[in-house]
PDB file of C-alpha atoms in Angstrom:
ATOM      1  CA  UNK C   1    -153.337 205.396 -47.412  1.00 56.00           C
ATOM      2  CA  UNK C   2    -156.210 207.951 -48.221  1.00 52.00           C
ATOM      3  CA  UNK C   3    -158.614 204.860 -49.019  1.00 79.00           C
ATOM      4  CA  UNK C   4    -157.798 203.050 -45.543  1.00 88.00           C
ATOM      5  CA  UNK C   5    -158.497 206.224 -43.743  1.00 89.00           C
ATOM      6  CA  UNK C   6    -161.544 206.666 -45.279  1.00 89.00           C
ATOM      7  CA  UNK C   7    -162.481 203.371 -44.657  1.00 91.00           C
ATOM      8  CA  UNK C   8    -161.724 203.667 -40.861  1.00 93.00           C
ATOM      9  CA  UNK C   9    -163.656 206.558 -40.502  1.00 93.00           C
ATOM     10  CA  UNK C  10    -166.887 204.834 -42.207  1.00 94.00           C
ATOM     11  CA  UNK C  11    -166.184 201.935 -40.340  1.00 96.00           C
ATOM     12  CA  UNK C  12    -166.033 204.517 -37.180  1.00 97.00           C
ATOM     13  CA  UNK C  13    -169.274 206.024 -38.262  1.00 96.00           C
ATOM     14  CA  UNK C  14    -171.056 202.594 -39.012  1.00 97.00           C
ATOM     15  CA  UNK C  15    -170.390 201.680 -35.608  1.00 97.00           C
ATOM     16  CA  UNK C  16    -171.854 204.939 -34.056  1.00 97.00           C
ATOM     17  CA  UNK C  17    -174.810 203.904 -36.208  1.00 98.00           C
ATOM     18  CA  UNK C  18    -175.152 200.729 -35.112  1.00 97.00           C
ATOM     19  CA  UNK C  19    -174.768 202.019 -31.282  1.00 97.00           C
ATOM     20  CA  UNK C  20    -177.613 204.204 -31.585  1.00 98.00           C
ATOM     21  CA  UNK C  21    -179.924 201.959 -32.923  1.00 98.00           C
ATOM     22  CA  UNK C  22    -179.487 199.353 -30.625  1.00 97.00           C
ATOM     23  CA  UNK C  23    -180.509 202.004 -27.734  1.00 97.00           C
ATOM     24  CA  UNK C  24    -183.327 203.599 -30.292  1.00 97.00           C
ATOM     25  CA  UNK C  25    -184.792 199.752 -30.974  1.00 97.00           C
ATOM     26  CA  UNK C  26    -183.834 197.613 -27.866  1.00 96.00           C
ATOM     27  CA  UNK C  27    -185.787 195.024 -28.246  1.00 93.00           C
ATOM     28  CA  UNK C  28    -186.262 194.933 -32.217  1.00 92.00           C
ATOM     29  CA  UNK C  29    -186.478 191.000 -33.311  1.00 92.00           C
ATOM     30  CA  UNK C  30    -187.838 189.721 -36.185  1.00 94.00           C
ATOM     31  CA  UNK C  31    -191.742 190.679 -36.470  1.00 95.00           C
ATOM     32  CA  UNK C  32    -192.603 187.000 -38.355  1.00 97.00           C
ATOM     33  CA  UNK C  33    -194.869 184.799 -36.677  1.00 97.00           C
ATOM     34  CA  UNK C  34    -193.277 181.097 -36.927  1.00 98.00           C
ATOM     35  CA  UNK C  35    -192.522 178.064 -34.261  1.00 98.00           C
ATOM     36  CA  UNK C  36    -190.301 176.108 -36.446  1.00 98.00           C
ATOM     37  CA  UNK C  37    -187.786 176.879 -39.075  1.00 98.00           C
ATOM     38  CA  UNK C  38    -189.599 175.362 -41.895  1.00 98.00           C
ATOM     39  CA  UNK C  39    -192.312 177.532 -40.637  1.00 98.00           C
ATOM     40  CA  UNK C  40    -189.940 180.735 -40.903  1.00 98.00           C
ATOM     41  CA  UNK C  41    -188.686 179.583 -43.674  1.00 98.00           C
ATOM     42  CA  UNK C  42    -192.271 180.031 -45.517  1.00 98.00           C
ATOM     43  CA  UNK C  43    -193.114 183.247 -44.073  1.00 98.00           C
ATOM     44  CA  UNK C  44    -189.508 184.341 -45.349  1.00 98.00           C
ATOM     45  CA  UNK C  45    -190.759 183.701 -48.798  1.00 98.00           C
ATOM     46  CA  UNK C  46    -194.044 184.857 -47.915  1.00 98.00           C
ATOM     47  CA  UNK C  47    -192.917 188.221 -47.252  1.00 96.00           C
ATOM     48  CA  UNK C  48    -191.257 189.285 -50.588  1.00 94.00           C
ATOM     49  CA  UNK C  49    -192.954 192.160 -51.735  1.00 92.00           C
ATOM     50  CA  UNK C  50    -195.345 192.110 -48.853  1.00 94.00           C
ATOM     51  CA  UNK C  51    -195.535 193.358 -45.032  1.00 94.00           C
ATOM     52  CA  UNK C  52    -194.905 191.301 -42.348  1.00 95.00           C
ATOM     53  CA  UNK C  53    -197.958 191.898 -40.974  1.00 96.00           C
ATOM     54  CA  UNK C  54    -199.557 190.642 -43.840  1.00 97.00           C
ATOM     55  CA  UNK C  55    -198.040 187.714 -43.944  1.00 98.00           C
ATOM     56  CA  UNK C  56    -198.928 187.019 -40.016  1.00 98.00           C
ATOM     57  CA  UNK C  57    -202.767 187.013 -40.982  1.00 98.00           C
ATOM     58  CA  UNK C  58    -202.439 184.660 -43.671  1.00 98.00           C
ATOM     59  CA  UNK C  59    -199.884 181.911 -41.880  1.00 98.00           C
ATOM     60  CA  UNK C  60    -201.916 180.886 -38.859  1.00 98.00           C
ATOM     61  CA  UNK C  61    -204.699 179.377 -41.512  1.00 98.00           C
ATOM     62  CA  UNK C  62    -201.685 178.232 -43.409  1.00 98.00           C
ATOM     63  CA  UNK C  63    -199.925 176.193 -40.471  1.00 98.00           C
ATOM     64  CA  UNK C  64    -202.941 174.841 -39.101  1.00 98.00           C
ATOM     65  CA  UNK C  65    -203.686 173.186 -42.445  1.00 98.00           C
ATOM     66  CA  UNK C  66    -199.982 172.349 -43.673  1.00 98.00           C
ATOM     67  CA  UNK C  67    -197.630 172.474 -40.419  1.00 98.00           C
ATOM     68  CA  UNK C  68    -194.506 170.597 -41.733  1.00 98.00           C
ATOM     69  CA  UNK C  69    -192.241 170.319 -44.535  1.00 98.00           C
ATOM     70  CA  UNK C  70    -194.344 166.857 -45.364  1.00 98.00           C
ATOM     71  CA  UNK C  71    -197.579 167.957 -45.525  1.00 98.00           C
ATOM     72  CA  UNK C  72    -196.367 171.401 -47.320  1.00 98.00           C
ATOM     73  CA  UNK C  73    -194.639 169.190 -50.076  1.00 98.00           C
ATOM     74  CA  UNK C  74    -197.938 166.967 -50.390  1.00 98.00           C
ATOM     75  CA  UNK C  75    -199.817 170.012 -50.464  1.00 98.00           C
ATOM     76  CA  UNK C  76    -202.154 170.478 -53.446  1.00 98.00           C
ATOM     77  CA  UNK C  77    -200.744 173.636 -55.280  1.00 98.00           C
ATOM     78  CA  UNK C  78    -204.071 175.312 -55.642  1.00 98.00           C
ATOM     79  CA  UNK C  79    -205.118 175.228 -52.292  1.00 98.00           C
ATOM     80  CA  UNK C  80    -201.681 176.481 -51.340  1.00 98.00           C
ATOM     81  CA  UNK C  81    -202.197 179.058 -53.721  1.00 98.00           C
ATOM     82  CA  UNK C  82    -205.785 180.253 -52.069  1.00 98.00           C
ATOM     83  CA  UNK C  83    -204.151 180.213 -48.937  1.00 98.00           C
ATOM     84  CA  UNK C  84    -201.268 182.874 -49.752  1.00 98.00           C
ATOM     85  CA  UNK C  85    -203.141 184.709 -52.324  1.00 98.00           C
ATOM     86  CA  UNK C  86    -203.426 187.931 -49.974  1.00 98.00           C
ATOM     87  CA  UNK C  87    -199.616 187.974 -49.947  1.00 98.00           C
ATOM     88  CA  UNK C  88    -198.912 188.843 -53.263  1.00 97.00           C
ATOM     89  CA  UNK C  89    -197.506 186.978 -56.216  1.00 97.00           C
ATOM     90  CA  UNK C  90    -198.661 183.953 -55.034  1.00 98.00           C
ATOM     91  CA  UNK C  91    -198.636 181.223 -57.814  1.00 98.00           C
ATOM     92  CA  UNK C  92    -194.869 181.469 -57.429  1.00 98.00           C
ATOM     93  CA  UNK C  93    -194.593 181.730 -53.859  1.00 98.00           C
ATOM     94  CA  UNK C  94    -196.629 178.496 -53.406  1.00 98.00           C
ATOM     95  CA  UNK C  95    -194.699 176.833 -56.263  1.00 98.00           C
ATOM     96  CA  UNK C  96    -191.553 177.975 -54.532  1.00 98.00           C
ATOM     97  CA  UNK C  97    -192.808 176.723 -51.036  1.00 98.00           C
ATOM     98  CA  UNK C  98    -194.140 173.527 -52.377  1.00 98.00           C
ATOM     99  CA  UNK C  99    -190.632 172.673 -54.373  1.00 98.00           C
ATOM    100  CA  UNK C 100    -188.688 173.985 -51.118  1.00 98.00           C
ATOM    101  CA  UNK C 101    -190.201 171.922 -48.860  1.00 98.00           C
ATOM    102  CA  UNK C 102    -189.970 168.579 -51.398  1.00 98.00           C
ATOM    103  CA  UNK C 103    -186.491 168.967 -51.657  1.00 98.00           C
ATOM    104  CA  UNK C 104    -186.278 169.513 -47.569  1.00 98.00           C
ATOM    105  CA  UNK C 105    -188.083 166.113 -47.633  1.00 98.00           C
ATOM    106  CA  UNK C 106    -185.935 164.496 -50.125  1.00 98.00           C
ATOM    107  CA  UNK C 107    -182.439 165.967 -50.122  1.00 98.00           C
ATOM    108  CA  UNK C 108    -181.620 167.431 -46.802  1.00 98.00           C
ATOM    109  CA  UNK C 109    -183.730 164.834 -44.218  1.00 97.00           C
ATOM    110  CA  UNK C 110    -186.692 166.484 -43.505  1.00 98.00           C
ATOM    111  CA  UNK C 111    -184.859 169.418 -41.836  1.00 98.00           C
ATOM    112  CA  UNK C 112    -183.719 172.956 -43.065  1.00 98.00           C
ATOM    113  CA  UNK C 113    -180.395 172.872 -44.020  1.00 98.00           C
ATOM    114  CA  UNK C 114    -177.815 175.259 -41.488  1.00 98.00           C
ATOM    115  CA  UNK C 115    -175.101 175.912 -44.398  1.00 98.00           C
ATOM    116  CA  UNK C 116    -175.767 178.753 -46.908  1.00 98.00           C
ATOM    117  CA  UNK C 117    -174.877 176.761 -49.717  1.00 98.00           C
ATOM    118  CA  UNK C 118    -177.442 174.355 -49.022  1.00 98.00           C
ATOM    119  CA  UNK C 119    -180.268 176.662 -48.087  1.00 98.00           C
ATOM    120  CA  UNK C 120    -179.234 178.650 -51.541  1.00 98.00           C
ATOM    121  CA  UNK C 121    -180.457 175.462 -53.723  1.00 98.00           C
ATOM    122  CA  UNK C 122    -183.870 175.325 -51.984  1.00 98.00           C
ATOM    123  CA  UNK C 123    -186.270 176.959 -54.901  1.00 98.00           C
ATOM    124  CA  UNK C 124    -187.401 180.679 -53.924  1.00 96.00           C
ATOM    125  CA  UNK C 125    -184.240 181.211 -51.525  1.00 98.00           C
ATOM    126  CA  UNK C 126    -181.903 183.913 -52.305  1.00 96.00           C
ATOM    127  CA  UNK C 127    -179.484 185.091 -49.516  1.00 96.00           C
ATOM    128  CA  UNK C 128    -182.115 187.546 -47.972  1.00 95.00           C
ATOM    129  CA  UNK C 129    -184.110 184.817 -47.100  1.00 97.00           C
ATOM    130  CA  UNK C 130    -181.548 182.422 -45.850  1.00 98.00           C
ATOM    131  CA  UNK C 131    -179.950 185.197 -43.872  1.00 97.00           C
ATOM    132  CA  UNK C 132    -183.535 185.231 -41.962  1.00 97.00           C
ATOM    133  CA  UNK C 133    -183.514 181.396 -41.605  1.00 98.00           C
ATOM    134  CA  UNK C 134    -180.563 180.860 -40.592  1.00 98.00           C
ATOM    135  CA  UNK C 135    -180.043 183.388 -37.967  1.00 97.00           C
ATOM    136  CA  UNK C 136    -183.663 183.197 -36.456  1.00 96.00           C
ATOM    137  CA  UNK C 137    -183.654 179.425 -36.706  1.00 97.00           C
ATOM    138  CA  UNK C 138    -180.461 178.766 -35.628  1.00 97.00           C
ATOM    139  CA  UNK C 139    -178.819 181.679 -34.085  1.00 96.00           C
ATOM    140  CA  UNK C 140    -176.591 181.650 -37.094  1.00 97.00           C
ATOM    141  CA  UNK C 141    -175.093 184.638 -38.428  1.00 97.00           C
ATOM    142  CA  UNK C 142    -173.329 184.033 -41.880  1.00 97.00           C
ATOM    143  CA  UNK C 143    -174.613 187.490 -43.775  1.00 97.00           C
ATOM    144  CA  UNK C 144    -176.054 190.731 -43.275  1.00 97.00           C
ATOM    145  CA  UNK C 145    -179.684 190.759 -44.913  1.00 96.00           C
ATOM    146  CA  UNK C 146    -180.300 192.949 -47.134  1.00 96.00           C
ATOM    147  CA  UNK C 147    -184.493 193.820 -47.825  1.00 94.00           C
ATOM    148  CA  UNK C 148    -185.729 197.691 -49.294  1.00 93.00           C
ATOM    149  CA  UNK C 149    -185.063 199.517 -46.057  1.00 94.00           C
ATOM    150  CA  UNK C 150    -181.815 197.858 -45.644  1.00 97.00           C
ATOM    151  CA  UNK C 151    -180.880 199.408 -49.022  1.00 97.00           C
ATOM    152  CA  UNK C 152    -182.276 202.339 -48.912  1.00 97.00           C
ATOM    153  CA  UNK C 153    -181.182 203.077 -45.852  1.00 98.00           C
ATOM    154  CA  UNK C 154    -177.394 201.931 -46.297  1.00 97.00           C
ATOM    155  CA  UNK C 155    -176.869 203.812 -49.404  1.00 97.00           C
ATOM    156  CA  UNK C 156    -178.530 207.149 -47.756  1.00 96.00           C
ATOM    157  CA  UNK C 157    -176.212 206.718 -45.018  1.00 97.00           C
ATOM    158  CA  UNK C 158    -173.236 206.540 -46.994  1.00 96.00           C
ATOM    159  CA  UNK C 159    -172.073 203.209 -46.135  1.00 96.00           C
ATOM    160  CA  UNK C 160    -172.653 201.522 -49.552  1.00 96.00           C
ATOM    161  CA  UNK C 161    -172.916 202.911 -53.090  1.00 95.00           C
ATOM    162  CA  UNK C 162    -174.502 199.510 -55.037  1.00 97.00           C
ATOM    163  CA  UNK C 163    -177.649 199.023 -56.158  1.00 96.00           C
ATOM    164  CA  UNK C 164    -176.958 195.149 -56.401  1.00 97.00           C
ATOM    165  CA  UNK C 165    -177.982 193.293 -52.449  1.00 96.00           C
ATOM    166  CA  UNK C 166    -175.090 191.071 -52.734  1.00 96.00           C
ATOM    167  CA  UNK C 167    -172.709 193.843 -53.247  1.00 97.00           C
ATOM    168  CA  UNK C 168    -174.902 195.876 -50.296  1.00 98.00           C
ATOM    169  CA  UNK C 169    -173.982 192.642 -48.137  1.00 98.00           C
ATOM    170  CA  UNK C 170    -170.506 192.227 -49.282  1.00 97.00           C
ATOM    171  CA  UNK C 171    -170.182 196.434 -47.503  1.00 97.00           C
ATOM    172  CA  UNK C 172    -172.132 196.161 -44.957  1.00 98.00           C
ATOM    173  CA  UNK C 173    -170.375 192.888 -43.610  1.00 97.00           C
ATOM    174  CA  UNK C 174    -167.131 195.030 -43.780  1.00 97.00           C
ATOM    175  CA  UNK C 175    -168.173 197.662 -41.539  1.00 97.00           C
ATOM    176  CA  UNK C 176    -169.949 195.441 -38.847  1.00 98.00           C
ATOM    177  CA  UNK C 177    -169.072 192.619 -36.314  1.00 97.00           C
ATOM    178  CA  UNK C 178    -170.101 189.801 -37.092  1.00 97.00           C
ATOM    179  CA  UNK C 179    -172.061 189.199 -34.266  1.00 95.00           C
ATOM    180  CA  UNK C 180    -174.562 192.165 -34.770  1.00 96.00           C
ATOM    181  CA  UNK C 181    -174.882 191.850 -39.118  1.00 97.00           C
ATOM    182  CA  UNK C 182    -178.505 190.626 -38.269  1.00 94.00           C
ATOM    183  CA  UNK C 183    -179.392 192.853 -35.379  1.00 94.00           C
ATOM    184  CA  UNK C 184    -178.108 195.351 -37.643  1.00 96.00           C
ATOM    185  CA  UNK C 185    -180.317 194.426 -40.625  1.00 96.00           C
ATOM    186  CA  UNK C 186    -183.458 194.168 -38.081  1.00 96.00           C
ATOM    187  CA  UNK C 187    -182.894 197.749 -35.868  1.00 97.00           C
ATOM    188  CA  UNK C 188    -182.124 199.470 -39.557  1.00 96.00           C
ATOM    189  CA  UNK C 189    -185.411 197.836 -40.815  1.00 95.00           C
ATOM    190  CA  UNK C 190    -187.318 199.129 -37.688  1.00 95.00           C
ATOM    191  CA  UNK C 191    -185.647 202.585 -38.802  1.00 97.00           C
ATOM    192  CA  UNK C 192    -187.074 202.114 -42.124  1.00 96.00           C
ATOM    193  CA  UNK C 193    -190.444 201.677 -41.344  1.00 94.00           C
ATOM    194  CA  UNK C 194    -190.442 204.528 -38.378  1.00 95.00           C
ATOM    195  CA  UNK C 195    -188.740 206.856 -39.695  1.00 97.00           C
ATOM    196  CA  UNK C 196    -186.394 207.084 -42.959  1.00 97.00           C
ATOM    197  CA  UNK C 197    -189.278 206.208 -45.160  1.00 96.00           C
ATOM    198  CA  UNK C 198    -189.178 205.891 -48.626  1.00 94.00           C
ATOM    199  CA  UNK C 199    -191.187 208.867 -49.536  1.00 94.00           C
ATOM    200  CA  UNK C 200    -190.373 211.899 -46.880  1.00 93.00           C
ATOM    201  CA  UNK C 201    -188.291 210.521 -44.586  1.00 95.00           C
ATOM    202  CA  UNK C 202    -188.734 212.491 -41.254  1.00 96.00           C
ATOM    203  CA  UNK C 203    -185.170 213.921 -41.308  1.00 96.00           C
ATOM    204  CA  UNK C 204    -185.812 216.514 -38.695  1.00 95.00           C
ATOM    205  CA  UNK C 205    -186.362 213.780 -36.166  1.00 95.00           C
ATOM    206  CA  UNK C 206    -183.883 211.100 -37.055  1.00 97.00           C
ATOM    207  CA  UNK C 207    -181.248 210.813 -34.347  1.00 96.00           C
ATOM    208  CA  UNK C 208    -178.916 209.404 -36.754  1.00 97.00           C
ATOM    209  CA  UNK C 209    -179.360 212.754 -38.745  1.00 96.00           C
ATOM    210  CA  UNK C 210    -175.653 214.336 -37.801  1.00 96.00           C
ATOM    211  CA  UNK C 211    -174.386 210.962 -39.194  1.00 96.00           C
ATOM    212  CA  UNK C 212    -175.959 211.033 -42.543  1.00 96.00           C
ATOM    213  CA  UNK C 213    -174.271 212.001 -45.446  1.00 94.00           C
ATOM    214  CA  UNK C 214    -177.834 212.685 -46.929  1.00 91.00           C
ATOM    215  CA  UNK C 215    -179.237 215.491 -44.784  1.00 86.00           C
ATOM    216  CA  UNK C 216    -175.509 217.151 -44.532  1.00 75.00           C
ATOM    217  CA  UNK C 217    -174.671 214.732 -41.432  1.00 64.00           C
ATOM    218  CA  UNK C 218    -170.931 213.069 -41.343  1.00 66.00           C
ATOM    219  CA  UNK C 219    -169.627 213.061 -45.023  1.00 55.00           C
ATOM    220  CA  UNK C 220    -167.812 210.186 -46.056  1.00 52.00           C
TER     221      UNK C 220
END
C-alpha cells in the first residue's frame, strides 16, 4: 500500500512536470535537420556524442552527395568518413550508416522499418535512436528516449534511480501517457540544455525547482 502511494504521488508530480514544460517549451520539436526518415535516421546516429547543431553543418554536404538509403549503402566508406569526421567518432558512425542503410536496401525494401524490433537490428541503432526515428518519421510513439539530459535530468528529479537507459525508459514510460513519452524526452532535453546543465545547473531559476527532490523541491 505504501509503495502504490508513493507511486501515485510521483506519478502526480511527473505529470506537474510534464505540464510545465509543455508551457515553458511550446513549440520544442526535434532540432535535426532531415526531409526523409533515412535522412533522420543518419543524423540520429550522427548525433551520439555530438550536438545537434553540429551535426546540421555537416548533413547538408552529406545529403547532397548521398541522399538515399542506395546511394548511402554504395557509398565509398572513406569518403563517408571525411564527410562526418567533424561529428565525432566517425569511422564507426560511417560504418554504422553504411551497414544500416545496406540492410534497409536488402532486408526491409528500401524503406525504414516502423516496428522497434526491426529498426533494433539495423547496425548503430539502439532504442534512443529508434525512439527518434520512429516518432519523427512516423508519428510513432513506442518509447520514451532516453539521451544525457534525459538522464540526468530524470534521476535529479526523482523520477528514476538507474543509471542503465533502458531501465530510465522502462520508469519514465510508467509515469507518462503515452502520447507525450517523446514530447516529454524533447521539452526535458530543451531543459537540459537551458537550464539544468550538467555542471551548475541554474537552480535559482528553474521553475520546476519546488518539484525537485534535488534542490529540496517535492521529495519522493
Amino acid at each position: 500500500m505504501v509503495t502504490t502511494r508513493k507511486f501515485s504521488v510521483k506519478r502526480q508530480r511527473s505529470l506537474e512536470i510534464l505540464l510545465r514544460l509543455k508551457r515553458l517549451y511550446p513549440d520544442a520539436t526535434c532540432t535535426l535537420s532531415y526531409q526523409t526518415p533515412v535522412q533522420l535516421l543518419v543524423a540520429t546516429i550522427l548525433s551520439a556524442q555530438c550536438t545537434d547543431e553540429r551535426v546540421n553543418k555537416v548533413t547538408p554536404s552529406l545529403f547532397e552527395k548521398f541522399p538515399d538509403a542506395v546511394a548511402l549503402a554504395n557509398a565509398d566508406i572513406e569518403e563517408l568518413e571525411n564527410l562526418v569526421r567533424s561529428t565525432g567518432f566517425y569511422r564507426n558512425k560511417a560504418k554504422n550508416i553504411k551497414a544500416a542503410c545496406q540492410m534497409i536496401v536488402e532486408k526491409f525494401d528500401y524503406q525504414v522499418p516502423k516496428q522497434m524490433e526491426q529498426m533494433l537490428q539495423l547496425p548503430g541503432v539502439a532504442r534512443k535512436t529508434a525512439n527518434v526515428v520512429l516518432a519523427h518519421a512516423y508519428g510513432i510513439i513506442v518509447g520514451v528516449t532516453v539521451d544525457t539530459h534525459v538522464k540526468r535530468l530524470s534521476q535529479r528529479l526523482g523520477l528514476t534511480e538507474h543509471s542503465d537507459p533502458i531501465k530510465i525508459e522502462r520508469d519514465l514510460m510508467r509515469l507518462l501517457p503515452q502520447p507525450d513519452w517523446e514530447n516529454w524526452s524533447i521539452r526535458l532535453i530543451y531543459h537540459g540544455r537551458a537550464v539544468c546543465k550538467a555542471k551548475n545547473p541554474a537552480c535559482d531559476k528553474c521553475l520546476l525547482a519546488d518539484l525537485c527532490p534535488s534542490v529540496g523541491g517535492v521529495g519522493e
